[in-house]
mmCIF file of C-alpha atoms and ligand atoms in Angstrom:
data_model
loop_
_atom_site.group_PDB
_atom_site.id
_atom_site.type_symbol
_atom_site.label_atom_id
_atom_site.label_comp_id
_atom_site.label_asym_id
_atom_site.label_seq_id
_atom_site.Cartn_x
_atom_site.Cartn_y
_atom_site.Cartn_z
ATOM 1 C CA MET A 28 -178.147 -41.152 -31.547
ATOM 2 C CA LYS A 29 -174.831 -42.282 -33.101
ATOM 3 C CA ILE A 30 -171.601 -41.574 -31.719
ATOM 4 C CA SER A 31 -169.277 -41.384 -34.742
ATOM 5 C CA LEU A 32 -165.207 -41.460 -35.063
ATOM 6 C CA ILE A 33 -163.544 -39.734 -37.807
ATOM 7 C CA GLY A 34 -159.910 -39.054 -38.459
ATOM 8 C CA TYR A 35 -157.128 -40.110 -40.693
ATOM 9 C CA ARG A 36 -156.136 -43.630 -41.276
ATOM 10 C CA GLY A 37 -154.295 -45.138 -38.339
ATOM 11 C CA THR A 38 -155.547 -42.822 -35.944
ATOM 12 C CA GLY A 39 -157.734 -45.645 -34.244
ATOM 13 C CA LYS A 40 -161.087 -45.093 -35.390
ATOM 14 C CA THR A 41 -161.748 -49.165 -35.597
ATOM 15 C CA THR A 42 -160.090 -50.225 -32.431
ATOM 16 C CA ILE A 43 -161.186 -47.265 -30.078
ATOM 17 C CA GLY A 44 -164.571 -47.257 -31.705
ATOM 18 C CA ALA A 45 -165.132 -51.115 -30.621
ATOM 19 C CA LYS A 46 -163.703 -50.314 -27.105
ATOM 20 C CA LEU A 47 -166.122 -47.151 -26.920
ATOM 21 C CA ALA A 48 -169.258 -48.787 -27.753
ATOM 22 C CA GLU A 49 -168.239 -51.705 -25.280
ATOM 23 C CA HIS A 50 -168.149 -49.049 -22.456
ATOM 24 C CA LEU A 51 -171.046 -47.647 -23.334
ATOM 25 C CA GLN A 52 -172.914 -50.906 -24.260
ATOM 26 C CA LEU A 53 -174.102 -49.676 -27.642
ATOM 27 C CA LYS A 54 -173.920 -51.585 -30.963
ATOM 28 C CA PHE A 55 -170.701 -50.548 -32.778
ATOM 29 C CA ILE A 56 -170.125 -50.629 -36.528
ATOM 30 C CA ASP A 57 -167.254 -50.351 -38.828
ATOM 31 C CA ALA A 58 -168.589 -48.691 -41.729
ATOM 32 C CA ASP A 59 -165.436 -49.990 -43.844
ATOM 33 C CA GLN A 60 -166.039 -53.784 -42.291
ATOM 34 C CA LEU A 61 -169.616 -53.549 -43.300
ATOM 35 C CA LEU A 62 -168.986 -52.279 -46.496
ATOM 36 C CA GLN A 63 -166.474 -54.881 -46.961
ATOM 37 C CA GLU A 64 -168.881 -57.678 -46.021
ATOM 38 C CA ARG A 65 -171.415 -56.718 -48.189
ATOM 39 C CA ALA A 66 -169.407 -56.212 -51.580
ATOM 40 C CA GLY A 67 -167.649 -59.255 -50.527
ATOM 41 C CA ARG A 68 -164.661 -57.685 -51.483
ATOM 42 C CA LYS A 69 -161.820 -55.921 -49.295
ATOM 43 C CA ILE A 70 -161.598 -52.112 -50.236
ATOM 44 C CA SER A 71 -158.004 -52.528 -51.610
ATOM 45 C CA GLU A 72 -159.929 -54.960 -54.457
ATOM 46 C CA ILE A 73 -162.622 -52.193 -54.762
ATOM 47 C CA PHE A 74 -159.982 -49.509 -55.301
ATOM 48 C CA ALA A 75 -157.833 -51.837 -57.551
ATOM 49 C CA THR A 76 -160.631 -52.935 -59.904
ATOM 50 C CA ASP A 77 -163.306 -50.512 -59.930
ATOM 51 C CA GLY A 78 -161.312 -47.330 -58.843
ATOM 52 C CA GLU A 79 -161.957 -44.782 -55.346
ATOM 53 C CA ALA A 80 -164.828 -43.015 -57.248
ATOM 54 C CA VAL A 81 -166.844 -46.287 -56.656
ATOM 55 C CA PHE A 82 -165.605 -46.868 -53.289
ATOM 56 C CA ARG A 83 -166.627 -43.197 -52.408
ATOM 57 C CA GLN A 84 -170.255 -43.778 -53.777
ATOM 58 C CA LEU A 85 -170.650 -46.999 -51.673
ATOM 59 C CA GLU A 86 -169.092 -45.352 -48.727
ATOM 60 C CA ALA A 87 -171.754 -42.566 -48.986
ATOM 61 C CA ASP A 88 -174.582 -44.660 -49.621
ATOM 62 C CA LEU A 89 -173.525 -46.603 -46.458
ATOM 63 C CA ILE A 90 -173.273 -43.304 -44.243
ATOM 64 C CA HIS A 91 -176.609 -42.201 -45.658
ATOM 65 C CA GLU A 92 -177.882 -45.487 -44.382
ATOM 66 C CA LEU A 93 -176.663 -45.936 -41.185
ATOM 67 C CA THR A 94 -176.972 -42.156 -40.063
ATOM 68 C CA ASN A 95 -180.612 -42.632 -40.887
ATOM 69 C CA SER A 96 -181.222 -45.768 -39.216
ATOM 70 C CA PRO A 97 -183.268 -45.630 -35.800
ATOM 71 C CA GLU A 98 -180.385 -47.552 -33.398
ATOM 72 C CA SER A 99 -178.162 -45.770 -31.403
ATOM 73 C CA LEU A 100 -174.725 -47.138 -32.111
ATOM 74 C CA VAL A 101 -171.044 -46.147 -32.096
ATOM 75 C CA LEU A 102 -170.028 -45.741 -35.766
ATOM 76 C CA SER A 103 -166.509 -45.814 -37.226
ATOM 77 C CA THR A 104 -165.668 -44.348 -40.487
ATOM 78 C CA GLY A 105 -162.849 -44.725 -43.046
ATOM 79 C CA GLY A 106 -160.444 -41.411 -43.219
ATOM 80 C CA GLY A 107 -161.772 -40.124 -46.149
ATOM 81 C CA VAL A 108 -165.594 -39.946 -45.181
ATOM 82 C CA ILE A 109 -165.121 -36.266 -44.551
ATOM 83 C CA LEU A 110 -164.191 -35.683 -48.273
ATOM 84 C CA ARG A 111 -168.148 -35.485 -49.133
ATOM 85 C CA PRO A 112 -170.110 -32.637 -47.602
ATOM 86 C CA GLU A 113 -173.374 -34.711 -47.366
ATOM 87 C CA ASN A 114 -171.267 -37.002 -45.235
ATOM 88 C CA ARG A 115 -170.137 -34.596 -43.259
ATOM 89 C CA ALA A 116 -173.687 -33.052 -42.394
ATOM 90 C CA ALA A 117 -175.123 -36.814 -42.138
ATOM 91 C CA LEU A 118 -172.432 -37.671 -39.210
ATOM 92 C CA GLN A 119 -172.979 -34.339 -37.637
ATOM 93 C CA SER A 120 -176.711 -34.708 -37.349
ATOM 94 C CA ALA A 121 -176.772 -38.160 -36.120
ATOM 95 C CA GLY A 122 -174.901 -37.323 -33.119
ATOM 96 C CA PRO A 123 -171.454 -36.069 -31.740
ATOM 97 C CA VAL A 124 -168.670 -36.810 -33.463
ATOM 98 C CA VAL A 125 -165.213 -37.822 -32.372
ATOM 99 C CA TRP A 126 -162.103 -36.746 -34.369
ATOM 100 C CA LEU A 127 -159.274 -39.081 -33.360
ATOM 101 C CA LYS A 128 -155.735 -37.107 -34.242
ATOM 102 C CA ALA A 129 -152.235 -38.332 -34.474
ATOM 103 C CA THR A 130 -149.000 -36.999 -36.324
ATOM 104 C CA PRO A 131 -147.874 -37.964 -39.507
ATOM 105 C CA ARG A 132 -144.989 -40.202 -38.053
ATOM 106 C CA THR A 133 -147.373 -41.963 -35.921
ATOM 107 C CA ILE A 134 -149.944 -42.853 -38.336
ATOM 108 C CA CYS A 135 -146.889 -43.955 -40.792
ATOM 109 C CA THR A 136 -145.531 -46.245 -37.639
ATOM 110 C CA ARG A 137 -148.973 -47.911 -37.286
ATOM 111 C CA LEU A 138 -149.873 -47.987 -40.904
ATOM 112 C CA ARG A 139 -146.582 -49.857 -41.772
ATOM 113 C CA LEU A 140 -147.143 -52.302 -38.868
ATOM 114 C CA ASP A 141 -150.386 -52.929 -40.155
ATOM 115 C CA SER A 142 -149.200 -53.615 -43.998
ATOM 116 C CA ALA A 143 -146.613 -55.899 -42.645
ATOM 117 C CA THR A 144 -149.714 -58.140 -41.276
ATOM 118 C CA ALA A 145 -152.748 -58.703 -43.159
ATOM 119 C CA HIS A 146 -154.260 -55.193 -43.307
ATOM 120 C CA GLN A 147 -153.336 -53.195 -46.986
ATOM 121 C CA ARG A 148 -154.618 -50.163 -47.454
ATOM 122 C CA PRO A 149 -154.545 -49.002 -50.882
ATOM 123 C CA ALA A 150 -152.834 -45.683 -51.999
ATOM 124 C CA LEU A 151 -154.300 -42.548 -51.976
ATOM 125 C CA LEU A 152 -151.989 -40.383 -53.764
ATOM 126 C CA ALA A 153 -151.433 -40.554 -57.535
ATOM 127 C CA GLU A 154 -148.260 -38.379 -57.572
ATOM 128 C CA THR A 155 -145.087 -39.275 -56.480
ATOM 129 C CA LYS A 156 -141.625 -38.022 -56.121
ATOM 130 C CA PRO A 157 -138.413 -38.883 -57.573
ATOM 131 C CA ASP A 158 -135.942 -40.932 -55.820
ATOM 132 C CA GLN A 159 -137.871 -41.608 -52.618
ATOM 133 C CA THR A 160 -137.947 -44.868 -50.263
ATOM 134 C CA PRO A 161 -141.376 -46.177 -49.945
ATOM 135 C CA GLU A 162 -141.350 -45.027 -46.412
ATOM 136 C CA GLN A 163 -140.398 -41.356 -47.762
ATOM 137 C CA GLN A 164 -143.362 -42.151 -50.109
ATOM 138 C CA MET A 165 -145.764 -43.055 -47.451
ATOM 139 C CA LEU A 166 -145.025 -39.912 -45.077
ATOM 140 C CA TYR A 167 -145.199 -37.383 -48.284
ATOM 141 C CA GLU A 168 -148.674 -39.148 -48.794
ATOM 142 C CA VAL A 169 -150.020 -38.718 -45.312
ATOM 143 C CA THR A 170 -148.302 -35.297 -44.671
ATOM 144 C CA THR A 171 -150.139 -34.164 -47.570
ATOM 145 C CA LEU A 172 -153.557 -35.625 -47.332
ATOM 146 C CA LEU A 173 -153.605 -34.948 -43.728
ATOM 147 C CA ALA A 174 -153.086 -30.850 -44.410
ATOM 148 C CA ARG A 175 -155.831 -31.341 -47.132
ATOM 149 C CA ARG A 176 -158.285 -32.817 -44.879
ATOM 150 C CA GLU A 177 -157.529 -31.291 -41.812
ATOM 151 C CA PRO A 178 -160.028 -28.433 -42.229
ATOM 152 C CA PHE A 179 -162.938 -31.037 -43.039
ATOM 153 C CA TYR A 180 -161.984 -33.215 -39.685
ATOM 154 C CA GLN A 181 -162.267 -29.933 -37.851
ATOM 155 C CA GLU A 182 -165.178 -28.537 -39.404
ATOM 156 C CA THR A 183 -167.245 -32.147 -38.673
ATOM 157 C CA ALA A 184 -165.969 -32.978 -35.043
ATOM 158 C CA SER A 185 -167.765 -32.226 -31.981
ATOM 159 C CA LEU A 186 -164.456 -33.043 -29.857
ATOM 160 C CA ASP A 187 -160.951 -34.106 -30.495
ATOM 161 C CA VAL A 188 -158.601 -36.772 -28.902
ATOM 162 C CA THR A 189 -155.047 -37.067 -29.477
ATOM 163 C CA THR A 190 -153.754 -40.647 -29.807
ATOM 164 C CA ASP A 191 -149.978 -40.372 -29.882
ATOM 165 C CA GLU A 192 -147.882 -42.194 -27.373
ATOM 166 C CA ARG A 193 -151.086 -43.119 -25.512
ATOM 167 C CA ASP A 194 -152.847 -46.713 -24.949
ATOM 168 C CA GLU A 195 -156.361 -47.653 -25.895
ATOM 169 C CA ALA A 196 -157.584 -47.323 -22.342
ATOM 170 C CA GLN A 197 -156.271 -43.764 -22.069
ATOM 171 C CA ILE A 198 -157.790 -42.607 -25.421
ATOM 172 C CA VAL A 199 -161.273 -44.212 -24.259
ATOM 173 C CA ARG A 200 -161.316 -42.859 -21.138
ATOM 174 C CA GLU A 201 -160.616 -38.944 -22.370
ATOM 175 C CA THR A 202 -163.332 -39.479 -24.970
ATOM 176 C CA LEU A 203 -165.886 -40.396 -22.673
ATOM 177 C CA GLU A 204 -164.916 -37.460 -20.547
ATOM 178 C CA LYS A 205 -165.101 -35.347 -23.819
ATOM 179 C CA LEU A 206 -168.571 -36.588 -24.646
ATOM 180 C CA ALA A 207 -169.810 -36.184 -21.097
ATOM 181 C CA ASP A 208 -168.911 -32.633 -21.110
ATOM 182 C CA LEU A 209 -170.807 -32.100 -24.430
ATOM 183 C CA LYS A 210 -173.866 -33.095 -22.063
ATOM 184 C CA ILE A 211 -175.971 -34.724 -24.913
HETATM 185 N N1 ADP B 305 -153.242 -45.891 -29.439
HETATM 186 C C1 ADP B 305 -152.682 -46.904 -29.977
HETATM 187 N N2 ADP B 305 -151.370 -46.757 -29.655
HETATM 188 C C2 ADP B 305 -150.642 -48.166 -30.483
HETATM 189 N N3 ADP B 305 -151.213 -48.309 -31.861
HETATM 190 C C3 ADP B 305 -152.546 -48.273 -31.839
HETATM 191 C C4 ADP B 305 -153.440 -47.336 -31.015
HETATM 192 N N4 ADP B 305 -154.568 -47.363 -31.587
HETATM 193 C C5 ADP B 305 -154.902 -48.099 -32.639
HETATM 194 N N5 ADP B 305 -153.188 -48.726 -32.846
HETATM 195 C C6 ADP B 305 -152.869 -49.501 -33.736
HETATM 196 O O1 ADP B 305 -152.901 -48.976 -35.104
HETATM 197 C C7 ADP B 305 -153.452 -49.725 -36.315
HETATM 198 C C8 ADP B 305 -154.567 -48.537 -36.781
HETATM 199 O O2 ADP B 305 -155.751 -48.836 -36.157
HETATM 200 P P1 ADP B 305 -157.103 -48.827 -36.737
HETATM 201 O O3 ADP B 305 -157.936 -48.650 -35.413
HETATM 202 O O4 ADP B 305 -157.078 -49.804 -37.723
HETATM 203 O O5 ADP B 305 -157.145 -47.211 -37.202
HETATM 204 P P2 ADP B 305 -158.183 -46.368 -38.429
HETATM 205 O O6 ADP B 305 -159.801 -47.235 -38.109
HETATM 206 O O7 ADP B 305 -158.181 -45.366 -38.003
HETATM 207 O O8 ADP B 305 -157.449 -46.741 -39.552
HETATM 208 C C9 ADP B 305 -153.773 -50.935 -35.830
HETATM 209 O O9 ADP B 305 -152.922 -51.613 -35.939
HETATM 210 C C10 ADP B 305 -154.238 -50.636 -34.247
HETATM 211 O O10 ADP B 305 -153.798 -51.848 -33.396
HETATM 212 O O1 S3P B 306 -158.046 -42.436 -45.787
HETATM 213 C C1 S3P B 306 -158.946 -42.996 -46.445
HETATM 214 O O2 S3P B 306 -159.205 -42.391 -47.740
HETATM 215 C C2 S3P B 306 -159.223 -44.434 -46.372
HETATM 216 C C3 S3P B 306 -159.473 -45.086 -45.468
HETATM 217 C C4 S3P B 306 -159.579 -46.130 -44.959
HETATM 218 O O3 S3P B 306 -160.149 -46.661 -43.520
HETATM 219 P P1 S3P B 306 -159.219 -46.229 -42.182
HETATM 220 O O4 S3P B 306 -159.297 -44.872 -41.859
HETATM 221 O O5 S3P B 306 -159.957 -47.031 -41.429
HETATM 222 O O6 S3P B 306 -157.900 -47.088 -42.255
HETATM 223 C C5 S3P B 306 -160.510 -46.936 -46.045
HETATM 224 O O7 S3P B 306 -161.882 -46.226 -45.580
HETATM 225 C C6 S3P B 306 -159.823 -46.746 -47.360
HETATM 226 O O8 S3P B 306 -158.977 -47.151 -47.455
HETATM 227 C C7 S3P B 306 -159.786 -44.978 -47.681
HETATM 228 MG MG1 MG B 307 -160.736 -48.350 -39.359
#
């Protein structure tokens, strides 16, 4: 059985997935981290050199492999994993899927803090609007893509947890309660 975490960038999938695995004493895999280890390159480098389509294929191959493995684990995914129907089906059939939610403002704040450190995420939206500050551009990208992706997160999720203005312990606790309610 796999407990998967889905949601937009910056909603806390990597952070909460690791904590959840600790609580449940399950192995933890972050698909993006494993993909980067295997490729020997950062995701931002794969995007820059080979393009997003190559990344999406590597991501789909990895999701296929991990969801077909016999071991139980907590699996954190990348925010765009729900774009492909085969990924959505694979995650759903592997076990419960937790959708971590946050507002565009929360997401932008977290991503800005991350990009000030080492964690650079590649831009996802080609279209830009004229005369925008980088902050406005980021909010535009997050709002636009979140609206496009929301139906896919909704369709794939077994349960959802809001993460705005809540610390990791609160989010983990609610996730564990909602998983228990599923009675799997
Ligand atoms: N509940 C939270 N409150 C505040 N910051 C958080 C919370 N969860 C995660 N973060 C921070 O937000 C950033 C993105 O978290 P991360 O786990 O990498 O998200 P994702 O994997 O969904 O992109 C990190 O800097 C992380 O420390
Ligand atoms: O939303 C996306 O399309 C992506 C999210 C990233 O993962 P996080 O959601 O962990 O940041 C990573 O997979 C890649 O940069 C693409
Ligand atoms: Mg992550």
